[in-house]
Structures are given as C-alpha cells and as structure tokens.
Short mmCIF file of C-alpha atoms and ligand atoms in Angstrom, two decimals:
data_model
loop_
_atom_site.label_atom_id
_atom_site.label_comp_id
_atom_site.label_asym_id
_atom_site.label_seq_id
_atom_site.Cartn_x
_atom_site.Cartn_y
_atom_site.Cartn_z
CA UNK A 216 32.96 23.97 13.49
CA UNK A 217 33.33 20.33 14.10
CA UNK A 218 32.85 18.07 11.31
CA UNK A 219 31.62 14.48 12.27
CA UNK A 220 31.33 11.15 10.30
CA UNK A 221 28.38 9.14 11.43
CA UNK A 222 28.53 5.31 10.48
CA UNK A 223 26.01 2.61 10.68
CA UNK A 224 27.87 -0.59 10.25
CA UNK A 225 26.01 -3.29 8.24
CA UNK A 226 23.54 -5.16 10.22
CA UNK A 227 21.01 -6.24 7.58
CA UNK A 228 20.46 -7.12 3.87
CA UNK A 229 20.24 -4.28 1.25
CA UNK A 230 16.62 -5.27 0.74
CA UNK A 231 15.95 -5.08 4.52
CA UNK A 232 17.59 -1.55 4.97
CA UNK A 233 15.48 1.08 6.40
CA UNK A 234 16.11 4.83 7.25
CA UNK A 235 19.09 4.81 9.88
CA UNK A 236 16.62 7.04 11.93
CA UNK A 237 19.16 7.36 14.91
CA UNK A 238 21.90 8.82 12.68
CA UNK A 239 19.37 11.14 11.05
CA UNK A 240 18.44 12.51 14.54
CA UNK A 241 22.13 12.73 15.41
CA UNK A 242 23.11 14.53 12.03
CA UNK A 243 20.15 17.02 12.58
CA UNK A 244 21.55 17.85 16.15
CA UNK A 245 25.05 18.13 15.14
CA UNK A 246 24.51 20.36 12.16
CA UNK A 247 23.18 23.00 14.53
CA UNK A 248 26.75 23.84 15.48
CA UNK A 249 28.77 21.95 13.04
CA UNK A 250 28.48 19.62 10.07
CA UNK A 251 28.27 15.90 9.48
CA UNK A 252 28.17 13.16 6.98
CA UNK A 253 26.38 9.70 7.04
CA UNK A 254 27.68 6.39 5.74
CA UNK A 255 25.03 3.74 6.22
CA UNK A 256 26.59 0.13 5.71
CA UNK A 257 23.08 -1.34 5.10
CA UNK A 258 22.91 0.27 1.78
CA UNK A 259 26.73 0.99 1.08
CA UNK A 260 27.90 -2.62 1.36
CA UNK A 261 31.57 -1.74 0.97
CA UNK A 262 31.23 0.71 3.76
CA UNK A 263 34.66 0.02 5.39
CA UNK A 264 36.64 1.04 2.41
CA UNK A 265 34.19 3.89 1.61
CA UNK A 266 34.79 5.15 5.16
CA UNK A 267 38.42 5.26 4.66
CA UNK A 268 38.18 6.83 1.20
CA UNK A 269 35.73 9.59 2.69
CA UNK A 270 38.29 10.27 5.59
CA UNK A 271 41.20 10.38 2.92
CA UNK A 272 39.38 13.22 1.10
CA UNK A 273 37.59 15.10 4.03
CA UNK A 274 38.95 16.17 7.56
CA UNK A 275 36.75 14.81 10.20
CA UNK A 276 37.10 15.85 13.80
CA UNK A 277 35.39 12.74 15.25
CA UNK A 278 33.73 9.55 14.03
CA UNK A 279 30.63 8.22 15.50
CA UNK A 280 29.89 4.54 15.28
CA UNK A 281 26.19 3.30 15.87
CA UNK A 282 26.29 -0.16 17.60
CA UNK A 283 23.00 -1.99 18.26
CA UNK A 284 24.61 -5.17 19.56
CA UNK A 285 24.24 -8.69 18.17
CA UNK A 286 25.31 -9.00 14.48
CA UNK A 287 26.42 -5.22 14.39
CA UNK A 288 29.17 -5.72 16.85
CA UNK A 289 31.58 -7.42 14.30
CA UNK A 290 31.28 -4.70 11.57
CA UNK A 291 31.49 -1.89 14.19
CA UNK A 292 34.80 -3.48 15.34
CA UNK A 293 36.04 -3.88 11.84
CA UNK A 294 35.29 -0.33 10.81
CA UNK A 295 36.83 0.99 14.08
CA UNK A 296 39.98 -0.95 13.81
CA UNK A 297 40.45 0.30 10.12
CA UNK A 298 39.99 3.81 11.19
CA UNK A 299 42.28 3.66 14.01
CA UNK A 300 44.99 1.96 11.79
CA UNK A 301 44.66 4.58 8.95
CA UNK A 302 43.77 7.53 10.97
CA UNK A 303 45.18 7.16 14.43
CA UNK A 304 44.50 10.67 15.68
CA UNK A 305 40.68 10.87 14.91
CA UNK A 306 38.55 10.34 17.84
CA UNK A 307 36.29 7.32 17.65
CA UNK A 308 32.95 7.42 19.76
CA UNK A 309 30.52 4.35 19.88
CA UNK A 310 26.72 5.03 20.61
CA UNK A 311 23.50 3.02 20.66
CA UNK A 312 22.25 0.15 22.58
CA UNK A 313 25.51 -1.67 22.80
CA UNK A 314 27.63 1.09 24.61
CA UNK A 315 24.52 2.01 26.67
CA UNK A 316 24.06 -1.50 28.01
CA UNK A 317 27.75 -2.40 28.08
CA UNK A 318 29.88 0.96 28.42
CA UNK A 319 32.78 -0.71 30.14
CA UNK A 320 32.89 -3.43 27.56
CA UNK A 321 32.94 -0.82 24.82
CA UNK A 322 35.66 1.24 26.36
CA UNK A 323 37.81 -1.92 27.09
CA UNK A 324 38.55 -1.74 23.30
CA UNK A 325 41.69 0.30 22.27
CA UNK A 326 39.68 1.59 19.23
CA UNK A 327 36.88 3.23 21.23
CA UNK A 328 37.71 6.51 22.99
CA UNK A 329 34.15 7.48 24.22
CA UNK A 330 30.81 5.78 24.63
CA UNK A 331 27.71 7.79 24.42
CA UNK A 332 25.02 6.21 26.68
CA UNK A 333 21.21 6.48 25.67
CA UNK A 334 19.73 9.26 23.59
CA UNK A 335 23.10 10.86 21.86
CA UNK A 336 21.70 14.02 20.19
CA UNK A 337 22.98 16.48 22.87
CA UNK A 338 25.84 14.16 24.29
CA UNK A 339 27.55 13.81 21.03
CA UNK A 340 27.12 17.49 19.96
CA UNK A 341 28.63 18.69 23.32
CA UNK A 342 31.42 16.15 23.24
CA UNK A 343 32.65 17.05 19.53
CA UNK A 344 32.39 20.63 20.67
CA UNK A 345 34.59 20.02 23.55
CA UNK A 346 37.05 18.04 21.56
CA UNK A 347 37.24 20.85 19.09
CA UNK A 348 38.28 23.17 22.05
CA UNK A 349 41.45 20.83 22.55
CA UNK A 350 42.92 19.11 25.69
CA UNK A 351 42.00 21.88 28.07
CA UNK A 352 38.26 21.22 27.54
CA UNK A 353 36.41 19.77 30.44
CA UNK A 354 34.45 16.45 29.81
CA UNK A 355 33.20 16.00 33.34
CA UNK A 356 30.03 18.09 32.88
CA UNK A 357 28.80 16.05 29.60
CA UNK A 358 25.96 14.16 30.84
CA UNK A 359 25.43 10.54 29.19
CA UNK A 360 29.10 10.35 28.54
CA UNK A 361 31.52 7.39 29.39
CA UNK A 362 35.09 7.89 28.81
CA UNK A 363 38.81 6.98 29.88
CA UNK A 364 40.76 8.96 32.22
CA UNK A 365 44.27 8.10 33.39
CA UNK A 366 43.51 4.47 32.69
CA UNK A 367 40.32 4.33 34.36
CA UNK A 368 36.73 4.58 33.05
CA UNK A 369 34.44 7.32 34.11
CA UNK A 370 30.89 7.34 33.80
CA UNK A 371 29.33 10.78 33.90
CA UNK A 372 25.70 11.12 35.25
CA UNK A 373 22.97 10.09 32.99
CA UNK A 374 21.17 12.42 30.75
CA UNK A 375 17.28 12.83 30.58
CA UNK A 376 16.05 12.64 27.08
CA UNK A 377 14.34 15.09 25.13
CA UNK A 378 12.04 15.20 22.03
CA UNK A 379 12.29 18.90 21.00
CA UNK A 380 10.65 19.74 17.61
CA UNK A 381 13.20 21.26 15.33
CA UNK A 382 10.49 22.44 13.10
CA UNK A 383 11.89 20.85 10.05
CA UNK A 384 11.88 17.22 8.73
CA UNK A 385 14.97 14.98 9.41
CA UNK A 386 17.90 15.47 6.82
CA UNK A 387 16.90 12.64 4.59
CA UNK A 388 19.05 14.15 1.71
CA UNK A 389 22.19 13.07 3.64
CA UNK A 390 21.36 9.52 2.41
CA UNK A 391 21.72 10.31 -1.10
CA UNK A 392 18.53 9.37 -2.71
CA UNK A 393 16.26 8.60 0.12
CA UNK A 394 13.73 6.72 -2.08
CA UNK A 395 16.26 3.78 -1.96
CA UNK A 396 15.02 3.20 1.57
CA UNK A 397 11.47 2.63 0.56
CA UNK A 398 10.76 -1.14 0.41
CA UNK A 399 8.10 -3.40 -0.80
CA UNK A 400 6.33 -4.89 2.06
CA UNK A 401 2.84 -6.57 2.77
CA UNK A 402 1.90 -3.02 3.65
CA UNK A 403 2.53 -1.44 0.37
CA UNK A 404 4.99 -1.00 -2.56
CA UNK A 405 6.84 1.86 -0.91
CA UNK A 406 6.97 1.37 2.86
CA UNK A 407 8.96 3.92 4.83
CA UNK A 408 10.29 3.60 8.29
CA UNK A 409 9.66 6.29 10.87
CA UNK A 410 9.86 6.79 14.44
CA UNK A 411 7.26 8.94 16.37
CA UNK A 412 7.48 8.36 19.87
CA UNK A 413 10.67 7.49 21.77
CA UNK A 414 11.06 5.47 24.93
CA UNK A 415 8.48 3.43 26.87
CA UNK A 416 6.80 3.91 30.15
CA UNK A 417 7.33 0.35 31.24
CA UNK A 418 10.31 -1.40 33.11
CA UNK A 419 10.38 -4.93 31.69
CA UNK A 420 13.63 -6.51 33.23
CA UNK A 421 14.56 -8.15 29.80
CA UNK A 422 14.27 -5.02 27.55
CA UNK A 423 16.86 -2.76 26.20
CA UNK A 424 14.33 -0.03 25.86
CA UNK A 425 13.79 -0.13 29.41
CA UNK A 426 17.48 -0.16 30.20
CA UNK A 427 17.99 2.86 27.92
CA UNK A 428 15.03 5.05 28.85
CA UNK A 429 14.34 3.90 32.44
CA UNK A 430 10.67 3.99 32.08
CA UNK A 431 10.18 7.36 30.28
CA UNK A 432 8.44 8.10 26.92
CA UNK A 433 7.82 11.08 24.89
CA UNK A 434 5.35 11.53 22.10
CA UNK A 435 5.71 13.87 19.13
CA UNK A 436 3.19 16.75 18.54
CA UNK A 437 0.58 16.08 16.02
CA UNK A 438 2.02 18.88 13.79
CA UNK A 439 5.49 17.22 13.91
CA UNK A 440 4.11 13.65 13.01
CA UNK A 441 2.06 15.20 10.18
CA UNK A 442 4.96 17.09 8.83
CA UNK A 443 7.29 14.14 8.92
CA UNK A 444 4.64 11.77 7.37
CA UNK A 445 3.48 14.15 5.04
CA UNK A 446 6.99 14.70 3.76
CA UNK A 447 7.40 10.85 3.37
CA UNK A 448 4.12 10.62 1.55
CA UNK A 449 4.11 13.45 -0.71
CA UNK A 450 7.65 14.21 -1.28
CA UNK A 451 9.22 10.72 -1.48
CA UNK A 452 6.12 8.73 -2.46
CA UNK A 453 5.75 6.49 0.44
CA UNK A 454 2.68 4.59 0.54
CA UNK A 455 2.70 2.90 3.99
CA UNK A 456 4.62 3.26 7.28
CA UNK A 457 6.51 0.98 9.56
CA UNK A 458 6.99 2.65 12.94
CA UNK A 459 10.01 1.99 14.91
CA UNK A 460 8.58 3.52 17.91
CA UNK A 461 9.33 1.50 20.95
CA UNK A 462 5.58 1.44 21.81
CA UNK A 463 3.36 3.63 19.52
CA UNK A 464 0.22 3.32 21.69
CA UNK A 465 0.47 5.19 24.88
CA UNK A 466 -2.34 6.85 27.07
CA UNK A 467 -5.44 7.33 24.98
CA UNK A 468 -5.77 10.97 25.55
CA UNK A 469 -2.10 11.48 24.25
CA UNK A 470 -2.84 9.15 21.19
CA UNK A 471 -6.00 10.76 19.96
CA UNK A 472 -4.24 13.69 18.06
CA UNK A 473 -1.76 11.20 16.49
CA UNK A 474 -4.47 8.72 15.36
CA UNK A 475 -6.35 11.60 13.78
CA UNK A 476 -3.17 12.36 11.89
CA UNK A 477 -2.94 8.82 10.78
CA UNK A 478 -6.63 8.74 9.84
CA UNK A 479 -6.13 11.77 7.56
CA UNK A 480 -3.17 10.51 5.96
CA UNK A 481 -4.47 6.81 5.38
CA UNK A 482 -1.15 5.24 5.02
CA UNK A 483 -1.46 1.45 5.96
CA UNK A 484 0.98 1.14 9.00
CA UNK A 485 2.55 -1.33 11.26
CA UNK A 486 3.64 -0.42 14.94
CA UNK A 487 4.64 -1.92 18.41
CA UNK A 488 1.77 -1.88 21.00
CA UNK A 489 0.87 -3.52 24.40
CA UNK A 490 -2.24 -5.65 24.92
CA UNK A 491 -3.54 -3.49 27.71
CA UNK A 492 -3.35 -0.30 25.82
CA UNK A 493 -5.30 -1.62 22.82
CA UNK A 494 -7.84 -3.07 25.20
CA UNK A 495 -8.24 0.29 26.82
CA UNK A 496 -9.04 2.05 23.67
CA UNK A 497 -12.44 3.65 23.36
CA UNK A 498 -14.91 2.82 20.36
CA UNK A 499 -14.09 6.28 18.90
CA UNK A 500 -10.22 5.50 18.99
CA UNK A 501 -10.82 2.17 17.28
CA UNK A 502 -12.83 3.91 14.59
CA UNK A 503 -9.73 6.15 13.99
CA UNK A 504 -7.52 3.13 14.08
CA UNK A 505 -9.64 1.55 11.29
CA UNK A 506 -9.74 4.53 9.17
CA UNK A 507 -6.09 5.04 9.54
CA UNK A 508 -5.48 1.54 8.18
CA UNK A 509 -3.51 -0.12 10.91
CA UNK A 510 -2.68 -3.38 9.44
CA UNK A 511 -0.56 -5.02 12.06
CA UNK A 512 0.49 -4.51 15.76
CA UNK A 513 3.44 -6.21 17.22
CA UNK A 514 2.40 -7.06 20.82
CA UNK A 515 4.97 -8.52 23.28
CA UNK A 516 2.90 -11.33 24.80
CA UNK A 517 6.11 -12.77 26.25
CA UNK A 518 4.57 -15.72 28.45
CA UNK A 519 1.24 -17.59 29.28
CA UNK A 520 2.29 -17.37 32.98
CA UNK A 521 0.96 -14.57 35.14
CA UNK A 522 3.84 -15.36 37.59
CA UNK A 523 6.56 -14.94 34.95
CA UNK A 524 4.95 -11.91 33.70
CA UNK A 525 5.10 -10.35 37.08
CA UNK A 526 8.59 -11.38 37.47
CA UNK A 527 9.73 -9.68 34.37
CA UNK A 528 7.79 -6.51 35.32
CA UNK A 529 5.68 -6.73 31.97
CA UNK A 530 2.65 -5.28 33.57
CA UNK A 531 0.21 -7.27 31.32
CA UNK A 532 -1.67 -10.52 32.03
CA UNK A 533 -2.15 -13.77 29.84
CA UNK A 534 -6.07 -13.16 29.67
CA UNK A 535 -5.19 -9.77 28.16
CA UNK A 536 -3.20 -11.48 25.50
CA UNK A 537 -6.18 -13.67 24.59
CA UNK A 538 -8.56 -10.74 24.79
CA UNK A 539 -6.49 -8.45 22.38
CA UNK A 540 -6.09 -11.46 19.85
CA UNK A 541 -9.98 -11.43 19.75
CA UNK A 542 -10.28 -7.57 19.85
CA UNK A 543 -7.87 -7.20 16.82
CA UNK A 544 -9.73 -10.01 14.78
CA UNK A 545 -12.97 -7.80 15.17
CA UNK A 546 -11.15 -4.64 14.00
CA UNK A 547 -9.27 -6.15 11.15
CA UNK A 548 -5.86 -5.61 12.68
CA UNK A 549 -3.35 -8.66 12.54
CA UNK A 550 -1.75 -9.02 16.09
CA UNK A 551 1.80 -10.05 15.77
CA UNK A 552 2.36 -11.75 19.17
CA UNK A 553 5.78 -12.42 20.41
CA UNK A 554 6.75 -15.03 22.95
CA UNK A 555 9.93 -15.69 25.02
CA UNK A 556 10.26 -19.33 25.75
CA UNK A 557 12.83 -21.42 27.63
CA UNK A 558 13.28 -19.13 30.73
CA UNK A 559 16.14 -20.19 33.01
CA UNK A 560 13.81 -21.65 35.58
CA UNK A 561 11.00 -24.16 34.80
CA UNK A 562 12.43 -24.23 31.41
CA UNK A 563 10.67 -27.22 29.82
CA UNK A 564 7.41 -26.63 31.47
CA UNK A 565 7.20 -23.07 30.53
CA UNK A 566 8.18 -23.77 26.97
CA UNK A 567 5.36 -26.57 26.61
CA UNK A 568 2.93 -24.28 28.31
CA UNK A 569 3.72 -21.47 25.82
CA UNK A 570 3.25 -24.00 22.88
CA UNK A 571 -0.33 -24.58 24.20
CA UNK A 572 -1.20 -21.14 24.74
CA UNK A 573 -0.08 -20.21 21.09
CA UNK A 574 -2.50 -22.96 19.88
CA UNK A 575 -5.39 -21.45 21.88
CA UNK A 576 -4.53 -17.95 20.35
CA UNK A 577 -4.50 -19.39 16.93
CA UNK A 578 -8.09 -20.95 17.72
CA UNK A 579 -9.26 -17.43 18.79
CA UNK A 580 -7.63 -15.71 15.87
CA UNK A 581 -6.16 -17.77 13.22
CA UNK A 582 -4.53 -14.65 11.65
CA UNK A 583 -2.41 -13.90 14.73
CA UNK A 584 1.14 -14.01 13.76
CA UNK A 585 3.43 -15.71 16.24
CA UNK A 586 7.09 -14.87 16.97
CA UNK A 587 9.10 -17.25 19.19
CA UNK A 588 12.27 -15.90 20.91
CA UNK A 589 14.48 -17.56 23.58
CA UNK A 590 14.17 -15.61 26.76
CA UNK A 591 17.62 -13.99 27.35
CA UNK A 592 17.64 -11.69 30.29
CA UNK A 593 19.91 -8.59 30.19
CA UNK A 594 22.81 -8.83 32.81
CA UNK A 595 21.72 -7.00 36.08
CA UNK A 596 24.56 -4.31 35.42
CA UNK A 597 23.05 -3.38 32.11
CA UNK A 598 19.68 -2.49 33.47
CA UNK A 599 18.73 1.24 33.99
CA UNK A 600 20.00 2.58 37.29
CA UNK A 601 16.62 3.31 38.40
CA UNK A 602 15.63 -0.33 37.95
CA UNK A 603 18.81 -2.12 39.19
CA UNK A 604 17.98 -4.38 42.19
CA UNK A 605 14.12 -4.34 41.50
CA UNK A 606 13.12 -7.98 40.89
CA UNK A 607 16.56 -8.97 40.14
CA UNK A 608 16.64 -12.35 38.26
CA UNK A 609 18.07 -15.40 39.83
CA UNK A 610 21.68 -16.06 39.10
CA UNK A 611 21.84 -17.61 35.58
CA UNK A 612 23.55 -20.97 35.26
CA UNK A 613 24.54 -22.86 32.01
CA UNK A 614 23.24 -26.31 31.05
CA UNK A 615 25.92 -27.93 33.35
CA UNK A 616 25.01 -25.74 36.27
CA UNK A 617 28.01 -23.28 36.01
CA UNK A 618 27.48 -19.61 36.30
CA UNK A 619 26.96 -17.76 33.16
CA UNK A 620 29.68 -15.16 32.71
CA UNK A 621 28.86 -12.40 30.35
CA UNK A 622 31.44 -11.21 27.71
CA UNK A 623 34.07 -8.52 28.71
CA UNK A 624 35.13 -7.40 25.36
CA UNK A 625 33.44 -6.39 22.19
CA UNK A 626 35.31 -9.28 20.42
CA UNK A 627 33.74 -11.88 22.89
CA UNK A 628 30.33 -10.42 21.97
CA UNK A 629 30.98 -11.33 18.29
CA UNK A 630 31.08 -15.26 19.06
CA UNK A 631 28.20 -16.99 17.56
CA UNK A 632 26.70 -18.21 20.99
CA UNK A 633 26.62 -14.51 22.19
CA UNK A 634 25.24 -13.03 18.98
CA UNK A 635 22.69 -15.63 19.32
CA UNK A 636 22.12 -14.68 23.03
CA UNK A 637 21.85 -10.98 21.99
CA UNK A 638 19.31 -11.92 19.30
CA UNK A 639 17.19 -14.11 21.81
CA UNK A 640 18.01 -17.13 19.50
CA UNK A 641 19.92 -19.34 22.01
CA UNK A 642 20.76 -19.42 25.73
CA UNK A 643 23.45 -21.33 27.80
CA UNK A 644 20.77 -23.29 29.80
CA UNK A 645 19.08 -24.90 26.73
CA UNK A 646 19.67 -28.70 26.18
CA UNK A 647 20.00 -30.10 22.85
CA UNK A 648 16.62 -31.63 23.23
CA UNK A 649 14.90 -28.53 24.21
CA UNK A 650 16.62 -26.49 21.40
CA UNK A 651 15.45 -29.21 18.90
CA UNK A 652 11.96 -29.21 20.44
CA UNK A 653 11.56 -25.43 20.00
CA UNK A 654 12.88 -25.69 16.52
CA UNK A 655 10.48 -28.31 15.46
CA UNK A 656 7.36 -26.60 17.02
CA UNK A 657 8.28 -23.41 15.43
CA UNK A 658 8.81 -25.06 12.08
CA UNK A 659 5.45 -26.85 12.06
CA UNK A 660 3.50 -23.66 13.26
CA UNK A 661 5.39 -21.49 10.59
CA UNK A 662 4.31 -23.90 7.91
CA UNK A 663 1.00 -24.48 9.21
CA UNK A 664 0.29 -20.83 9.26
CA UNK A 665 2.74 -19.08 6.78
CA UNK A 666 3.16 -15.30 7.52
CA UNK A 667 1.36 -12.72 5.33
CA UNK A 668 4.69 -10.74 5.47
CA UNK A 669 6.30 -13.20 3.19
CA UNK A 670 5.92 -11.84 -0.26
CA UNK A 671 8.73 -14.07 -1.67
CA UNK A 672 7.10 -17.28 -1.59
CA UNK A 673 4.55 -18.02 -3.85
CA UNK A 674 0.93 -18.66 -2.67
CA UNK A 675 0.57 -22.22 -3.94
CA UNK A 676 3.87 -22.97 -2.17
CA UNK A 677 2.53 -21.57 1.16
CA UNK A 678 -0.77 -23.44 0.62
CA UNK A 679 1.18 -26.87 -0.06
CA UNK A 680 3.37 -26.19 3.04
CA UNK A 681 0.28 -25.48 5.16
CA UNK A 682 -1.42 -28.59 4.12
CA UNK A 683 1.76 -30.65 4.49
CA UNK A 684 2.02 -29.40 8.22
CA UNK A 685 -1.68 -29.61 9.18
CA UNK A 686 -1.45 -33.33 10.46
CA UNK A 687 1.49 -32.65 12.58
CA UNK A 688 -0.23 -29.47 14.07
CA UNK A 689 -3.43 -31.18 14.60
CA UNK A 690 -1.92 -34.27 16.39
CA UNK A 691 0.88 -32.21 18.21
CA UNK A 692 3.47 -34.48 16.19
CA UNK A 693 6.03 -31.64 16.11
CA UNK A 694 9.13 -34.02 16.64
CA UNK A 695 11.61 -34.06 13.67
CA UNK A 696 9.58 -32.52 10.69
CA UNK A 697 12.10 -33.59 8.21
CA UNK A 698 9.61 -33.23 5.26
CA UNK A 699 8.87 -29.68 6.36
CA UNK A 700 12.61 -28.86 6.91
CA UNK A 701 13.39 -29.97 3.39
CA UNK A 702 10.46 -28.28 1.87
CA UNK A 703 11.45 -25.14 3.73
CA UNK A 704 14.86 -25.15 2.28
CA UNK A 705 13.26 -25.13 -1.28
CA UNK A 706 10.54 -22.46 -0.34
CA UNK A 707 12.49 -20.57 2.18
CA UNK A 708 9.74 -19.06 4.11
CA UNK A 709 10.43 -15.49 5.45
CA UNK A 710 11.22 -15.37 9.35
CA UNK A 711 9.78 -12.08 10.50
CA UNK A 712 12.01 -12.11 13.89
CA UNK A 713 15.19 -12.25 11.63
CA UNK A 714 14.32 -10.19 8.60
CA UNK A 715 11.64 -7.75 9.80
CA UNK A 716 8.81 -6.83 7.59
S1 SF4 B 972 6.44 -2.64 27.09
FE1 SF4 B 972 7.81 -3.37 25.50
S2 SF4 B 972 9.31 -1.66 24.82
FE2 SF4 B 972 8.21 -1.21 26.92
S3 SF4 B 972 9.69 -1.83 28.41
FE3 SF4 B 972 8.32 -3.69 28.01
S4 SF4 B 972 9.15 -4.77 26.31
FE4 SF4 B 972 10.23 -2.89 26.40
#
C-alpha cells in the first residue's frame, strides 16, 4: 500500500490560508488504494523542516508537491531540493497549474522526477501504484503523466477529467483542526472555501483554466453539494462560503438544483461568474440567487474593446459588462469586475479606454468593485492542445522591440519580473510611464472607492481617503497622487487581487 506525502508550499499569509482543496481531493483519491498525509505550508509556516521531520519518522513512497506558479515556485523548489538532499531515493512529483502549463520546464529540474498534468486524482494514484511495483512497471499507459526516460522527456496522452461522487465529504480531518481554515471576511465571521464545479467550458487564450481543462466543465450533483456544504455549516460552523469554482454559473438548467441547495442553506457566498450567464438567468433563478444570499460575483470583464474580447476568445461583449453591472445592482449582488490593461498591441490606447470604461461602470453601479491586472498571455506552447494554433497571439516583444523569451527552468520563473508576469502585475512591453500611469489610476480609484472586502481599515479612514481622492477622480488628475500614496502607507487599504477575500 503506497504511502504518499502531499505538500502545499507556502503561497499566502496565514490569515489568507484557505482549505488546500486540490490536496484534499488528491488525498481522498490516494486513500482508496493506499494512504497519504498533507502538509500545508500556508498554515504550517515552517513547512520545510516539518516535511523533513515527517520523512524522518514515516516512510513515504513518494512526495507530491502542488505548484500553482508565481510566488509558489520558489518554496516548491526549496522543499524539493531539501527532500532530494536528505532523502535522495524518494520520488518527487510536481502537480498543479505550473507543471501542467510548463511540464518541460518542471522536468528540467533535477529535483522533479514526474510532472502530473491537469486533474491529478487518477494520474497520481496510478503513478504511485506503478512506482510501488518497482522498476518493471510500465508508465507509458498512465494518461496525464510527463516523465523522463533515457534522458528525454516523455509526455503521455492527456487524461479526460472526472467528477465522480465518492459519497463522503473530503478528508478535512487530515488538516488537523479544519476550523483553523475558517476566516473572517466581509461575508461572515467563519468563511469556508469550497469548490463545487471544476473546469470551464470557455477557451479564453490567456487563461490557465482553459489551458488545463480545454473547454470542459463538470458540475457536482445537488446531493454532493448539499452534503459538503452541510458538513461545513453544521459540523465545522461555517457561516459563509467562498467558491473556488473556475466558473460557478453555467447553463441555467444545470444550475437550478445547485441554486436550490444554496437557497436552502442561506450561507452568504462569493463566486466566479460570467456576465452572459448572469444576464441569461430567468426571474425564478434570480429569486433563488437572492434567497441564497449571493453577496459578490467575480466577473472577468477583461476589456472594453469588442475586438480584443474576440481576439482572446472571451465570448462576451462590453455591453454585457455594462448590463450586468446594472442587473447586479438591482438584485443586491456586488459585481467584482476584473480588467486586463496594457495588452501588447495598442497598449496605451487600450489602457486609457479601459480607465474611461471603468468610470462608466462606476456611474452605473458605484458598488462595483474593480480589479486591474496587466494582460499577460500564456506562451502558445502552454495552451491546451485542443486550442493551440487557434487565434494565436502575435509574437510578444519587450519594450525595446526584442522577442520575449519565457523562462526555461523553475529557477528562472522565480525572478521577480516573471513572478510579476505570472501574477498579471507587470509585462516586458510596459514603459515606465505607462506602469506609473496604471499605478496612479489604480491608487486614485482604490482610495475613491475603498473595497467592502477591507475589514482591516477603520471606516473613518476609508471615508477620509475617499474624500481626499474625490477631486482627482472627478477631474481625472491621476498623475502622481503622492498624498494618497502616503495615506495608503498609513492605512494600508486591502488589495483583493493580491490577498483575495
Ligand atoms: S470564462 Fe473565465 S475561467 Fe473560463 S476560460 Fe475564460 S477566463 Fe478562464
């Protein structure tokens, strides 16, 4: 019976830690034919030495490291190196978005033996089972696996994903006291994270979800959703839910049973959604949405340009973004709208156009929350095999006109400029002036309309900042808001795009 250690390297602060849902799913799958243990670096701040300590006391056949990319790559490297140094015979497997998007990069490292692409539940279970059988076991048949053979990297065929109902709740007890993961947010005093549906049926060219799931989505049954949320509410005492679904609202007929569950449980909730899906909901569904106490929906508006939305295969239109802001206002749901500014082409014009569009949204619904990212497309090679070659983006060039060359090793991905790229915080084609302009606009906007998600800043400070920013916002005088930068240093307004809820 293989025994596997699953590690979630530190990616966020202790107070922002949420259930490591992917590891809980993997653990549930592994325990069907073996056993597993979870170390979560978001809660266990000394997770590398605790990993080594665990490995000194227990025999593990393999270690699985979850790697999201961005700021999680450096701690993933650190823990993998430490394991290789102290336990050179133990197999190290990377899974998650990073090895799915960049399997060759992951496997270029001497401390990564296998890369599990996309949903790992079955791939990892089959791999640790094969490893237990010894060197004679064949790996070629394990779908979704990338591995090294005779000095070459082999990519086995991809695996379709599944959402089978195991009939029991996730193994939360593997996390010690799971109540540690309930957080105070604007939704409630004990907000729990949950993932109901997985995947997304759209193919946006910039999106890691599209790269991982290739335009497929699966929803849970109503019974499963009720069982999981009922456990969180009645056993753990959760009073609100943050859905980590890639896209909660899908086709209305499929959503209705899930909305009925939410309406019965009456837990205030937050989720990802699309403007077109919300606009299509019937009056009956909106009644359920209101009864269920949906507080905020994160909607990828991306751009005010219909042309750009077509190019990135978003499938929505700018007029739908404006309409959904108004619709949400009428139903008491806060739309959290994200935009991607500074695309590689028409960089300045698109950015200024976006600023004006955001102002229009604020006129329609002043409660709209705005998230501003830099547009950082995925390398063509990272897109899902079904989507490669479809609307390929033009070759990317940096600010000097030189081609953008993506990192070839995990270590290169830890350089600050590439962490920023992965987090949509900066791009090689931005000039210093435009970078400054975006920062200034975002500062004025954030101060003028402080987010409701910020529980840390006192209300009087938010009111004072809003008043101080109002003349700049009114007269579009965004440039060098030194007084707001200074005030921000004292108040430290929360940035939802950095810290989450
Ligand atoms: S709709 Fe959202 S989750 Fe789906 S592919 Fe597009 S950006 Fe990704």
